[in-house]
Amino acid sequence: MLVLRVDDVAVAEEVSRAVHGLLDTGQRAKPVRFRGEVLLVLPQGSRELLDRLRTFPGVKQIHEIAVPYPLVSREWQPETTRVRVGNVTIGEGMPVVIAGPCSVESEVQVRAAADAAKRAGAHILRGGAYKPRTNPYSFQGLGETGLKLLRAAADAVGLPVVTEVMSPSAVDVVSRYADMLQVGTRSMANFDLLRALGSCGRPVLLKRGMSATVDEWLQAAEYIVAAGNSDVVLCERGIRSFDVATRNTLDLAGAVLAKQRSHLPVVVDPSHGTGVVDLIGPMSLAAVAAGVDGIMVEMHPNPKEAFSDGQQALTPVQLEELVAKVARLADSLSPVYAGPGPRREYGVRNS
Amino acid sequence: MLVLRVDDVAVAEEVSRAVHGLLDTGQRAKPVRFRGEVLLVLPQGSRELLDRLRTFPGVKQIHEIAVPYPLVSREWQPETTRVRVGNVTIGEGMPVVIAGPCSVESEVQVRAAADAAKRAGAHILRGGAYKPRTNPYSFQGLGETGLKLLRAAADAVGLPVVTEVMSPSAVDVVSRYADMLQVGTRSMANFDLLRALGSCGRPVLLKRGMSATVDEWLQAAEYIVAAGNSDVVLCERGIRSFDVATRNTLDLAGAVLAKQRSHLPVVVDPSHGTGVVDLIGPMSLAAVAAGVDGIMVEMHPNPKEAFSDGQQALTPVQLEELVAKVARLADSLSPVYAGPGPRREYGVRNS
Amino acid sequence: MLVLRVDDVAVAEEVSRAVHGLLDTGQRAKPVRFRGEVLLVLPQGSRELLDRLRTFPGVKQIHEIAVPYPLVSREWQPETTRVRVGNVTIGEGMPVVIAGPCSVESEVQVRAAADAAKRAGAHILRGGAYKPRTNPYSFQGLGETGLKLLRAAADAVGLPVVTEVMSPSAVDVVSRYADMLQVGTRSMANFDLLRALGSCGRPVLLKRGMSATVDEWLQAAEYIVAAGNSDVVLCERGIRSFDVATRNTLDLAGAVLAKQRSHLPVVVDPSHGTGVVDLIGPMSLAAVAAGVDGIMVEMHPNPKEAFSDGQQALTPVQLEELVAKVARLADSLSPVYAGPGPRREYGVRNS
Amino acid sequence: MLVLRVDDVAVAEEVSRAVHGLLDTGQRAKPVRFRGEVLLVLPQGSRELLDRLRTFPGVKQIHEIAVPYPLVSREWQPETTRVRVGNVTIGEGMPVVIAGPCSVESEVQVRAAADAAKRAGAHILRGGAYKPRTNPYSFQGLGETGLKLLRAAADAVGLPVVTEVMSPSAVDVVSRYADMLQVGTRSMANFDLLRALGSCGRPVLLKRGMSATVDEWLQAAEYIVAAGNSDVVLCERGIRSFDVATRNTLDLAGAVLAKQRSHLPVVVDPSHGTGVVDLIGPMSLAAVAAGVDGIMVEMHPNPKEAFSDGQQALTPVQLEELVAKVARLADSLSPVYAGPGPRREYGVRNS
């Protein structure tokens, strides 16, 4: 694809209008705001197109990028993006731990969860207020009430909060309470939602669709970035395969590949990725050793009484042990990765 | 699950309130309107719960249903639902043919497509105005303009129209122009959208998610029915598998299984299901022989110039031949299915 | 690839020796006997290679074939191969029904099965004497004793027999008793077995591997043909997918695609393909309507007492009904397929 | 299942004969030799069966085991099996590195590979002499010549050797040259081969079938153990999924699950598991951090000239860097795993 750096939106629109007939997309390209710059993304097109663009006044630079997700690619930006979530930065080198219950169920439960997350050393609190449930008669979450409880519990312990948003119409309300908005696996291809998140003013945690290829996942991220929001964190959470021994098949290699192809930080969710409590620890350490930017795990004050996903939730004690192991592993990786580059670049090149 | 027939909404709410403590769902059940009746759906629960419900004033009947999609199950309603779309009925016995372009591209194109569909003998016109595209820079459809063109073209030839809706906020506008609203494969688990379709006043064509199990698909249908709309048609359109020789793997057995488990009519989309023009004919005939209620195929006046999916679109001539074959096969199936039951019951039982 | 028609084996070996240095395969090509001709198959190679071959004495013709399975491709042979199994021909236009129990269990059982198959109108008897079982402690089949019982039962009713061979060392013994040798799904990539079948003197029924692509399946067939046996019948029996509602996902489009790409006849096994008795009927009819050359179904005199796979076996009565339906459908397809070409060419082209 | 410890083979056979009528397997159970003991494995059966067995003279102990792979389960043997391969032990705690070319191509190539493997610090040399190739015209390996070259090259540098065996008839010849025999992914369900390996006198490296569940993989291992050989090492090498960005989907969680369910050591092959050179390093470290017993990687003296799989082969320099990283990671994991248990038990329990 072609990414044009242009002087301003007016130039972008003029270019778009002028080259419309030379494209085969059936529509005009729209200007993109990316970190203070105005860009225009066009399909590769013909030699004629390229010649025309080069002489266009107000077009500062033209980049040819081989992948269909130009703005999130490492071709476009070699260094990993750092995403700020409250007082935490994802993508900086040390793995971040996001933890909390599947659903916000009550004030008591979410307070206990927040306390436990904080005590365990987790960096960000997770918890669902709007729950995408397979069955219409299952618990669907507490909605805005849940958001309030989550916010209060997080504030009480000083943690930032990530929670899911399922619908464009809910982006505003969720943005009021959360530090980061999560797009769930079932919504990865909810393109209206992705577009709406372009202007939400919050970072976005984009889970991989359970049957999305890595390239489709990166194009979903491109939707958000093209809509104006470049603070996107990718989250691998397992894909569907034939083996039901685990709830999903955690595609850790896919997560590393996403990190190699894209500058966006990547976290891994071994709770949904395996659905088995005894696999969360080993796969968390595996993810950290593979060089990803963090993990996201489910923890419930009392997993046996959870409204949803109790079978894959850690207890507070298990979380504490896990965070300690992750921290020790991250520390000890410096000698492993010793050499010219810093630790977090490991995932990017195998040399 | 338990399905209660109750006197009215007030009774339903009273029951819901009363038994809340006996359930473990974390929320109160909501009354459901189903073809003039008021129902309340509850999880199976305890013996205590059942005893309590039996003595509750205003509870007329209690059905225990083994599957998690009670209202769309054949346990609840043995006979196939007939869904009226304009002047066409799906589920009546003879297979319905839905045909048209992937996208509405222009007035000329959609007129030509409508003419060709009509001339070929198709029963319903399809065409996309809101397109869910993997890439943010691809053609995204003409939106409401496209809806108007599609409506006008369909009216000109006297065909009803089905078109996709991607977002709850677009349900109203699409309902104004279309006779049936399509939920695409990427939206099957867009639960807010499914809920919004409960009150759209139009039948819904629910495509199977590309990695959804048959049971998840039926639960998605249950969302729409539980929200008040029992006119749902299921559409199998291929699932993701490891073999890239076809775009998707058309799960015809899954379509028949859905028909056996549910009273909703089922149509099959071999265009997306295979992505290969030469397979559309054989798989259409296969679907009809397997006893489904219709097929949905892509046809473009000029496939090579299509903005999207041209490689899997029939030409008008190919559609005409296909409709003729489908009709002859459907006619000739009477002797095949001769015996105690009517033709359309074949798919339901193998005897 | 290049397929050379040469005068004799000596020429083939001379060519092979001469061009060895121009190839990058690491080994010399071997002569292939294909229906009385001597062939040599070489990788595409360079222009230099082709020039050299053209001037080689004894090279009669050179065919360039685009697919990696040249001898089984329709490029090489446009018309469908007819495979003779005892007194039955597969690939002639009318669908063949292969039926019988999963395993040969006893003389009484296999006699009853043979009688039932014959009475139902099936054309070929199936039954396993060597059983590939997932668990080492499960019933492994009666071995040669089973072969004898199967042969006797088939002879008593005048049906030819197909049975599985699992190992190169068993090819001889199985060939003594069976009219056609089956390669099971777990053996599709048992290349030593495929090579051994090249000289067994019997037709081979090659099941698709449960995770094999269509192209891998055709290359497995090419192994047998390249080893000297061109009487191969392909059998689609379902692939692995994420949905456990059916035992496997019957890839009927894959079967039709195999038929379009290859001249080998293709049969479909809806018993293993679905694992659900109620789906066998609909999927058998679907397969016939899609234009394949036959079906293969499990039938047991008493499914509930079967040592293996009882849940997917038809009763004798169900088989009789199914064969009748298949026959009526096949008869009635003539008007459906009416037009320039004969019926069996339908599957091959969609026009 | 029931595992009986009995006095001797005669007792086992007497028990088997006596209880035959009480079982529904269709065959008599066979005695199993397991590390000097004689065992008899029976299906769970009835209360009557159990009562009968308890009073049988010569039956020393009866174990009820819940899984269908009793002898390889951790229920049967809690501690990890240590498998001796030449002078190397797999399963002892420190991860073992197996490295070498896909195929043995020539003396020069395999010598260079052996030198490089040794210099890099790998523990075992791999290399294929019998190659299971999808295409019949591809390089099929050098056969016994290749085995001799491999053995000589390994002896020259003092490394033990693992190589693939594809057929029961080749077990003897491969056993003469190799220290460990590999069962490839296409042969995991070649049950005749597995049985033949029961008496080969060599440890076996059993790769997971590309579409095998973890439980099927463990049952394949049970075949070998039940045939008399308890020195089995499991190897995860990626499963088939829909995403073609990687050659296979490395199921690291499945490898850890196998280790939790079975006492057999588990190694991981990220070369076939990903098919991408840049992913081998990150996934090797991930596997080690997850607690597996070793890794197996492809390395070629000159990947660009490899007859097969060059795109996923490390260079000698890359291997050297990888082994160094693996060693440093393994060393540094001690503090990570600090606590009551030894390091290698980590993978087994998450606490």
mmCIF file of N, CA, C and O in Angstrom, chain A residues 1 25-27 41 68 70-71 132-140 167-168 186 189-192 195 210-211 213 216 219 222-223 226 240 307, chain B residues 1 25-27 41 68 70-71 132-140 167-168 186 189-192 195 210-213 216 219 222-223 226 240 307:
data_model
loop_
_atom_site.group_PDB
_atom_site.id
_atom_site.type_symbol
_atom_site.label_atom_id
_atom_site.label_comp_id
_atom_site.label_asym_id
_atom_site.label_seq_id
_atom_site.Cartn_x
_atom_site.Cartn_y
_atom_site.Cartn_z
ATOM 1 N N MET A 1 0.851 -1.180 0.000
ATOM 2 C CA MET A 1 0.000 0.000 0.000
ATOM 3 C C MET A 1 0.889 1.232 0.000
ATOM 4 O O MET A 1 2.085 1.156 0.254
ATOM 5 N N THR A 25 -11.041 0.836 -5.785
ATOM 6 C CA THR A 25 -11.620 0.457 -4.501
ATOM 7 C C THR A 25 -13.097 0.800 -4.415
ATOM 8 O O THR A 25 -13.773 0.398 -3.477
ATOM 9 N N GLY A 26 -13.592 1.593 -5.367
ATOM 10 C CA GLY A 26 -15.008 1.934 -5.307
ATOM 11 C C GLY A 26 -15.317 3.063 -4.345
ATOM 12 O O GLY A 26 -16.476 3.381 -4.131
ATOM 13 N N GLN A 27 -14.303 3.650 -3.731
ATOM 14 C CA GLN A 27 -14.580 4.752 -2.810
ATOM 15 C C GLN A 27 -13.346 5.629 -2.672
ATOM 16 O O GLN A 27 -12.242 5.231 -2.996
ATOM 17 N N VAL A 41 -3.822 6.900 3.050
ATOM 18 C CA VAL A 41 -3.428 5.533 2.691
ATOM 19 C C VAL A 41 -4.162 5.136 1.416
ATOM 20 O O VAL A 41 -5.386 5.240 1.337
ATOM 21 N N PRO A 68 -0.916 -5.347 4.226
ATOM 22 C CA PRO A 68 -2.202 -4.640 4.170
ATOM 23 C C PRO A 68 -2.562 -3.903 5.462
ATOM 24 O O PRO A 68 -3.686 -3.452 5.602
ATOM 25 N N PRO A 70 -0.568 -1.114 6.897
ATOM 26 C CA PRO A 70 0.659 -0.299 6.850
ATOM 27 C C PRO A 70 0.980 0.426 8.152
ATOM 28 O O PRO A 70 2.129 0.402 8.595
ATOM 29 N N LEU A 71 -0.013 1.068 8.770
ATOM 30 C CA LEU A 71 0.301 1.935 9.905
ATOM 31 C C LEU A 71 0.681 1.175 11.162
ATOM 32 O O LEU A 71 1.339 1.718 12.046
ATOM 33 N N PRO A 132 -20.117 -10.665 26.925
ATOM 34 C CA PRO A 132 -20.628 -11.349 25.729
ATOM 35 C C PRO A 132 -20.784 -12.836 26.039
ATOM 36 O O PRO A 132 -19.807 -13.569 26.103
ATOM 37 N N ARG A 133 -22.012 -13.281 26.256
ATOM 38 C CA ARG A 133 -22.244 -14.671 26.646
ATOM 39 C C ARG A 133 -22.907 -15.453 25.526
ATOM 40 O O ARG A 133 -23.860 -14.959 24.900
ATOM 41 N N THR A 134 -22.449 -16.655 25.314
ATOM 42 C CA THR A 134 -22.996 -17.515 24.262
ATOM 43 C C THR A 134 -24.497 -17.728 24.417
ATOM 44 O O THR A 134 -25.233 -17.788 23.442
ATOM 45 N N ASN A 135 -24.934 -17.824 25.660
ATOM 46 C CA ASN A 135 -26.337 -18.124 25.909
ATOM 47 C C ASN A 135 -27.091 -16.887 26.380
ATOM 48 O O ASN A 135 -26.632 -16.179 27.273
ATOM 49 N N PRO A 136 -28.270 -16.636 25.782
ATOM 50 C CA PRO A 136 -28.985 -15.411 26.144
ATOM 51 C C PRO A 136 -29.503 -15.403 27.582
ATOM 52 O O PRO A 136 -29.835 -14.337 28.094
ATOM 53 N N TYR A 137 -29.573 -16.574 28.202
ATOM 54 C CA TYR A 137 -30.107 -16.631 29.565
ATOM 55 C C TYR A 137 -29.002 -16.633 30.621
ATOM 56 O O TYR A 137 -29.276 -16.705 31.810
ATOM 57 N N SER A 138 -27.739 -16.576 30.182
ATOM 58 C CA SER A 138 -26.634 -16.510 31.136
ATOM 59 C C SER A 138 -26.498 -15.083 31.662
ATOM 60 O O SER A 138 -26.986 -14.129 31.055
ATOM 61 N N PHE A 139 -25.792 -14.961 32.750
ATOM 62 C CA PHE A 139 -25.488 -13.667 33.345
ATOM 63 C C PHE A 139 -24.807 -12.760 32.319
ATOM 64 O O PHE A 139 -23.805 -13.142 31.723
ATOM 65 N N GLN A 140 -25.377 -11.572 32.105
ATOM 66 C CA GLN A 140 -24.883 -10.694 31.042
ATOM 67 C C GLN A 140 -24.050 -9.519 31.576
ATOM 68 O O GLN A 140 -23.699 -8.614 30.831
ATOM 69 N N SER A 167 -20.196 -2.618 22.058
ATOM 70 C CA SER A 167 -21.051 -1.953 21.097
ATOM 71 C C SER A 167 -20.604 -0.505 20.928
ATOM 72 O O SER A 167 -20.189 0.126 21.902
ATOM 73 N N PRO A 168 -20.695 0.034 19.715
ATOM 74 C CA PRO A 168 -20.309 1.438 19.507
ATOM 75 C C PRO A 168 -21.047 2.369 20.464
ATOM 76 O O PRO A 168 -20.466 3.324 20.977
ATOM 77 N N ARG A 186 -14.970 -12.018 20.242
ATOM 78 C CA ARG A 186 -16.147 -12.079 19.368
ATOM 79 C C ARG A 186 -16.373 -10.759 18.630
ATOM 80 O O ARG A 186 -17.178 -10.684 17.708
ATOM 81 N N ALA A 189 -13.929 -8.448 14.725
ATOM 82 C CA ALA A 189 -14.351 -8.031 13.389
ATOM 83 C C ALA A 189 -15.653 -7.241 13.445
ATOM 84 O O ALA A 189 -16.403 -7.198 12.479
ATOM 85 N N ASN A 190 -15.923 -6.612 14.577
ATOM 86 C CA ASN A 190 -17.046 -5.677 14.680
ATOM 87 C C ASN A 190 -16.497 -4.315 14.249
ATOM 88 O O ASN A 190 -16.068 -3.495 15.064
ATOM 89 N N PHE A 191 -16.521 -4.096 12.938
ATOM 90 C CA PHE A 191 -15.770 -2.969 12.386
ATOM 91 C C PHE A 191 -16.358 -1.628 12.792
ATOM 92 O O PHE A 191 -15.630 -0.654 12.950
ATOM 93 N N ASP A 192 -17.664 -1.569 13.009
ATOM 94 C CA ASP A 192 -18.249 -0.324 13.504
ATOM 95 C C ASP A 192 -17.709 0.006 14.897
ATOM 96 O O ASP A 192 -17.450 1.168 15.222
ATOM 97 N N ARG A 195 -14.098 1.262 14.506
ATOM 98 C CA ARG A 195 -14.085 2.658 14.046
ATOM 99 C C ARG A 195 -14.435 3.611 15.188
ATOM 100 O O ARG A 195 -13.819 4.664 15.342
ATOM 101 N N MET A 210 -11.225 -15.572 17.639
ATOM 102 C CA MET A 210 -10.861 -16.969 17.910
ATOM 103 C C MET A 210 -10.591 -17.766 16.645
ATOM 104 O O MET A 210 -10.016 -18.835 16.704
ATOM 105 N N SER A 211 -10.976 -17.205 15.494
ATOM 106 C CA SER A 211 -10.573 -17.863 14.250
ATOM 107 C C SER A 211 -9.954 -16.863 13.289
ATOM 108 O O SER A 211 -10.022 -17.026 12.075
ATOM 109 N N THR A 213 -6.801 -15.020 11.519
ATOM 110 C CA THR A 213 -5.376 -15.164 11.235
ATOM 111 C C THR A 213 -4.638 -13.964 11.835
ATOM 112 O O THR A 213 -5.248 -12.940 12.178
ATOM 113 N N GLU A 216 -5.335 -10.923 9.778
ATOM 114 C CA GLU A 216 -6.662 -10.322 9.999
ATOM 115 C C GLU A 216 -6.682 -9.528 11.302
ATOM 116 O O GLU A 216 -7.312 -8.474 11.400
ATOM 117 N N GLN A 219 -5.008 -6.281 10.742
ATOM 118 C CA GLN A 219 -5.872 -5.379 9.980
ATOM 119 C C GLN A 219 -6.997 -4.811 10.859
ATOM 120 O O GLN A 219 -7.443 -3.682 10.656
ATOM 121 N N GLU A 222 -5.448 -2.064 12.506
ATOM 122 C CA GLU A 222 -5.316 -0.971 11.541
ATOM 123 C C GLU A 222 -6.605 -0.145 11.463
ATOM 124 O O GLU A 222 -6.559 1.076 11.277
ATOM 125 N N TYR A 223 -7.762 -0.817 11.597
ATOM 126 C CA TYR A 223 -9.032 -0.082 11.627
ATOM 127 C C TYR A 223 -9.027 0.986 12.717
ATOM 128 O O TYR A 223 -9.426 2.135 12.498
ATOM 129 N N ALA A 226 -6.360 3.674 11.901
ATOM 130 C CA ALA A 226 -6.805 4.501 10.773
ATOM 131 C C ALA A 226 -7.942 5.437 11.187
ATOM 132 O O ALA A 226 -8.170 6.468 10.561
ATOM 133 N N ARG A 240 -9.373 -21.410 17.968
ATOM 134 C CA ARG A 240 -10.130 -22.659 17.953
ATOM 135 C C ARG A 240 -9.360 -23.722 17.195
ATOM 136 O O ARG A 240 -8.904 -23.473 16.082
ATOM 137 N N PHE A 307 -19.561 -16.398 38.828
ATOM 138 C CA PHE A 307 -20.701 -16.488 37.898
ATOM 139 C C PHE A 307 -20.271 -17.042 36.542
ATOM 140 O O PHE A 307 -21.087 -17.543 35.787
ATOM 141 N N MET B 1 -33.358 -26.651 30.286
ATOM 142 C CA MET B 1 -33.882 -25.389 30.790
ATOM 143 C C MET B 1 -35.376 -25.537 31.022
ATOM 144 O O MET B 1 -35.996 -26.484 30.549
ATOM 145 N N THR B 25 -27.678 -17.595 38.332
ATOM 146 C CA THR B 25 -27.280 -16.900 37.111
ATOM 147 C C THR B 25 -26.792 -15.482 37.378
ATOM 148 O O THR B 25 -26.272 -14.830 36.492
ATOM 149 N N GLY B 26 -27.004 -14.992 38.582
ATOM 150 C CA GLY B 26 -26.546 -13.642 38.876
ATOM 151 C C GLY B 26 -27.488 -12.571 38.383
ATOM 152 O O GLY B 26 -27.198 -11.379 38.478
ATOM 153 N N GLN B 27 -28.619 -12.921 37.807
ATOM 154 C CA GLN B 27 -29.541 -11.898 37.331
ATOM 155 C C GLN B 27 -30.960 -12.466 37.242
ATOM 156 O O GLN B 27 -31.148 -13.675 37.232
ATOM 157 N N VAL B 41 -38.074 -18.038 30.678
ATOM 158 C CA VAL B 41 -37.090 -19.117 30.542
ATOM 159 C C VAL B 41 -36.150 -19.080 31.738
ATOM 160 O O VAL B 41 -35.576 -18.036 32.053
ATOM 161 N N PRO B 68 -29.677 -25.863 25.373
ATOM 162 C CA PRO B 68 -29.553 -24.480 25.853
ATOM 163 C C PRO B 68 -30.213 -23.446 24.932
ATOM 164 O O PRO B 68 -30.009 -22.255 25.147
ATOM 165 N N PRO B 70 -33.824 -23.354 24.091
ATOM 166 C CA PRO B 70 -35.146 -23.996 24.170
ATOM 167 C C PRO B 70 -36.136 -23.521 23.116
ATOM 168 O O PRO B 70 -36.813 -24.339 22.497
ATOM 169 N N LEU B 71 -36.240 -22.209 22.883
ATOM 170 C CA LEU B 71 -37.316 -21.704 22.032
ATOM 171 C C LEU B 71 -37.103 -22.003 20.548
ATOM 172 O O LEU B 71 -38.060 -22.033 19.784
ATOM 173 N N PRO B 132 -18.874 -5.615 5.733
ATOM 174 C CA PRO B 132 -17.824 -5.881 6.733
ATOM 175 C C PRO B 132 -16.567 -6.364 6.028
ATOM 176 O O PRO B 132 -16.507 -7.494 5.565
ATOM 177 N N ARG B 133 -15.586 -5.496 5.881
ATOM 178 C CA ARG B 133 -14.371 -5.839 5.133
ATOM 179 C C ARG B 133 -13.180 -6.000 6.066
ATOM 180 O O ARG B 133 -12.985 -5.183 6.980
ATOM 181 N N THR B 134 -12.388 -7.006 5.829
ATOM 182 C CA THR B 134 -11.208 -7.279 6.656
ATOM 183 C C THR B 134 -10.257 -6.089 6.697
ATOM 184 O O THR B 134 -9.655 -5.798 7.721
ATOM 185 N N ASN B 135 -10.163 -5.383 5.583
ATOM 186 C CA ASN B 135 -9.199 -4.294 5.492
ATOM 187 C C ASN B 135 -9.893 -2.941 5.544
ATOM 188 O O ASN B 135 -10.878 -2.715 4.844
ATOM 189 N N PRO B 136 -9.376 -2.036 6.386
ATOM 190 C CA PRO B 136 -10.062 -0.747 6.536
ATOM 191 C C PRO B 136 -10.042 0.112 5.286
ATOM 192 O O PRO B 136 -10.839 1.051 5.179
ATOM 193 N N TYR B 137 -9.139 -0.191 4.359
ATOM 194 C CA TYR B 137 -9.043 0.635 3.162
ATOM 195 C C TYR B 137 -9.812 0.047 1.980
ATOM 196 O O TYR B 137 -9.805 0.592 0.892
ATOM 197 N N SER B 138 -10.448 -1.111 2.178
ATOM 198 C CA SER B 138 -11.270 -1.699 1.118
ATOM 199 C C SER B 138 -12.611 -0.976 1.033
ATOM 200 O O SER B 138 -13.032 -0.299 1.979
ATOM 201 N N PHE B 139 -13.266 -1.189 -0.076
ATOM 202 C CA PHE B 139 -14.608 -0.642 -0.299
ATOM 203 C C PHE B 139 -15.547 -1.089 0.828
ATOM 204 O O PHE B 139 -15.676 -2.269 1.099
ATOM 205 N N GLN B 140 -16.188 -0.125 1.490
ATOM 206 C CA GLN B 140 -16.999 -0.447 2.662
ATOM 207 C C GLN B 140 -18.498 -0.425 2.365
ATOM 208 O O GLN B 140 -19.319 -0.511 3.291
ATOM 209 N N SER B 167 -24.682 -3.219 12.739
ATOM 210 C CA SER B 167 -24.601 -2.487 13.992
ATOM 211 C C SER B 167 -26.004 -2.227 14.515
ATOM 212 O O SER B 167 -26.922 -1.978 13.715
ATOM 213 N N PRO B 168 -26.199 -2.268 15.826
ATOM 214 C CA PRO B 168 -27.527 -1.985 16.375
ATOM 215 C C PRO B 168 -28.068 -0.644 15.898
ATOM 216 O O PRO B 168 -29.257 -0.511 15.608
ATOM 217 N N ARG B 186 -19.361 -12.536 10.707
ATOM 218 C CA ARG B 186 -18.535 -11.855 11.710
ATOM 219 C C ARG B 186 -19.369 -11.269 12.845
ATOM 220 O O ARG B 186 -18.844 -10.857 13.871
ATOM 221 N N ALA B 189 -21.933 -13.375 16.792
ATOM 222 C CA ALA B 189 -21.836 -13.233 18.244
ATOM 223 C C ALA B 189 -21.808 -11.766 18.657
ATOM 224 O O ALA B 189 -21.289 -11.422 19.714
ATOM 225 N N ASN B 190 -22.372 -10.903 17.829
ATOM 226 C CA ASN B 190 -22.568 -9.500 18.203
ATOM 227 C C ASN B 190 -23.907 -9.441 18.930
ATOM 228 O O ASN B 190 -24.959 -9.177 18.341
ATOM 229 N N PHE B 191 -23.854 -9.707 20.227
ATOM 230 C CA PHE B 191 -25.091 -9.971 20.959
ATOM 231 C C PHE B 191 -25.971 -8.728 21.076
ATOM 232 O O PHE B 191 -27.190 -8.826 21.114
ATOM 233 N N ASP B 192 -25.369 -7.558 21.129
ATOM 234 C CA ASP B 192 -26.159 -6.326 21.139
ATOM 235 C C ASP B 192 -26.958 -6.195 19.844
ATOM 236 O O ASP B 192 -28.109 -5.754 19.842
ATOM 237 N N ARG B 195 -29.861 -8.726 19.966
ATOM 238 C CA ARG B 195 -30.935 -8.209 20.817
ATOM 239 C C ARG B 195 -31.723 -7.122 20.102
ATOM 240 O O ARG B 195 -32.948 -7.073 20.177
ATOM 241 N N MET B 210 -17.982 -18.114 11.442
ATOM 242 C CA MET B 210 -17.074 -18.994 10.701
ATOM 243 C C MET B 210 -16.340 -19.970 11.615
ATOM 244 O O MET B 210 -15.769 -20.944 11.139
ATOM 245 N N SER B 211 -16.396 -19.720 12.912
ATOM 246 C CA SER B 211 -15.850 -20.740 13.816
ATOM 247 C C SER B 211 -16.850 -21.079 14.916
ATOM 248 O O SER B 211 -16.466 -21.479 16.009
ATOM 249 N N ALA B 212 -18.121 -20.933 14.611
ATOM 250 C CA ALA B 212 -19.159 -21.253 15.604
ATOM 251 C C ALA B 212 -19.577 -22.714 15.476
ATOM 252 O O ALA B 212 -19.742 -23.224 14.368
ATOM 253 N N THR B 213 -19.772 -23.364 16.613
ATOM 254 C CA THR B 213 -20.363 -24.696 16.600
ATOM 255 C C THR B 213 -21.846 -24.554 16.260
ATOM 256 O O THR B 213 -22.420 -23.465 16.349
ATOM 257 N N GLU B 216 -23.648 -23.156 19.242
ATOM 258 C CA GLU B 216 -23.475 -21.714 19.433
ATOM 259 C C GLU B 216 -24.348 -20.929 18.453
ATOM 260 O O GLU B 216 -24.900 -19.878 18.796
ATOM 261 N N GLN B 219 -27.829 -20.935 19.668
ATOM 262 C CA GLN B 219 -27.985 -20.022 20.802
ATOM 263 C C GLN B 219 -28.002 -18.564 20.332
ATOM 264 O O GLN B 219 -28.657 -17.721 20.946
ATOM 265 N N GLU B 222 -31.376 -18.062 19.365
ATOM 266 C CA GLU B 222 -32.200 -17.938 20.574
ATOM 267 C C GLU B 222 -32.173 -16.502 21.122
ATOM 268 O O GLU B 222 -33.168 -16.023 21.655
ATOM 269 N N TYR B 223 -31.033 -15.822 20.991
ATOM 270 C CA TYR B 223 -30.954 -14.412 21.409
ATOM 271 C C TYR B 223 -32.036 -13.588 20.716
ATOM 272 O O TYR B 223 -32.736 -12.788 21.332
ATOM 273 N N ALA B 226 -35.529 -14.767 21.836
ATOM 274 C CA ALA B 226 -35.786 -14.346 23.213
ATOM 275 C C ALA B 226 -36.030 -12.845 23.301
ATOM 276 O O ALA B 226 -36.662 -12.359 24.243
ATOM 277 N N ARG B 240 -14.197 -22.299 9.062
ATOM 278 C CA ARG B 240 -12.760 -22.267 8.821
ATOM 279 C C ARG B 240 -12.150 -23.627 9.092
ATOM 280 O O ARG B 240 -12.409 -24.224 10.130
ATOM 281 N N PHE B 307 -16.431 -5.181 -7.262
ATOM 282 C CA PHE B 307 -15.591 -4.558 -6.241
ATOM 283 C C PHE B 307 -15.127 -5.593 -5.206
ATOM 284 O O PHE B 307 -14.136 -5.389 -4.518
#
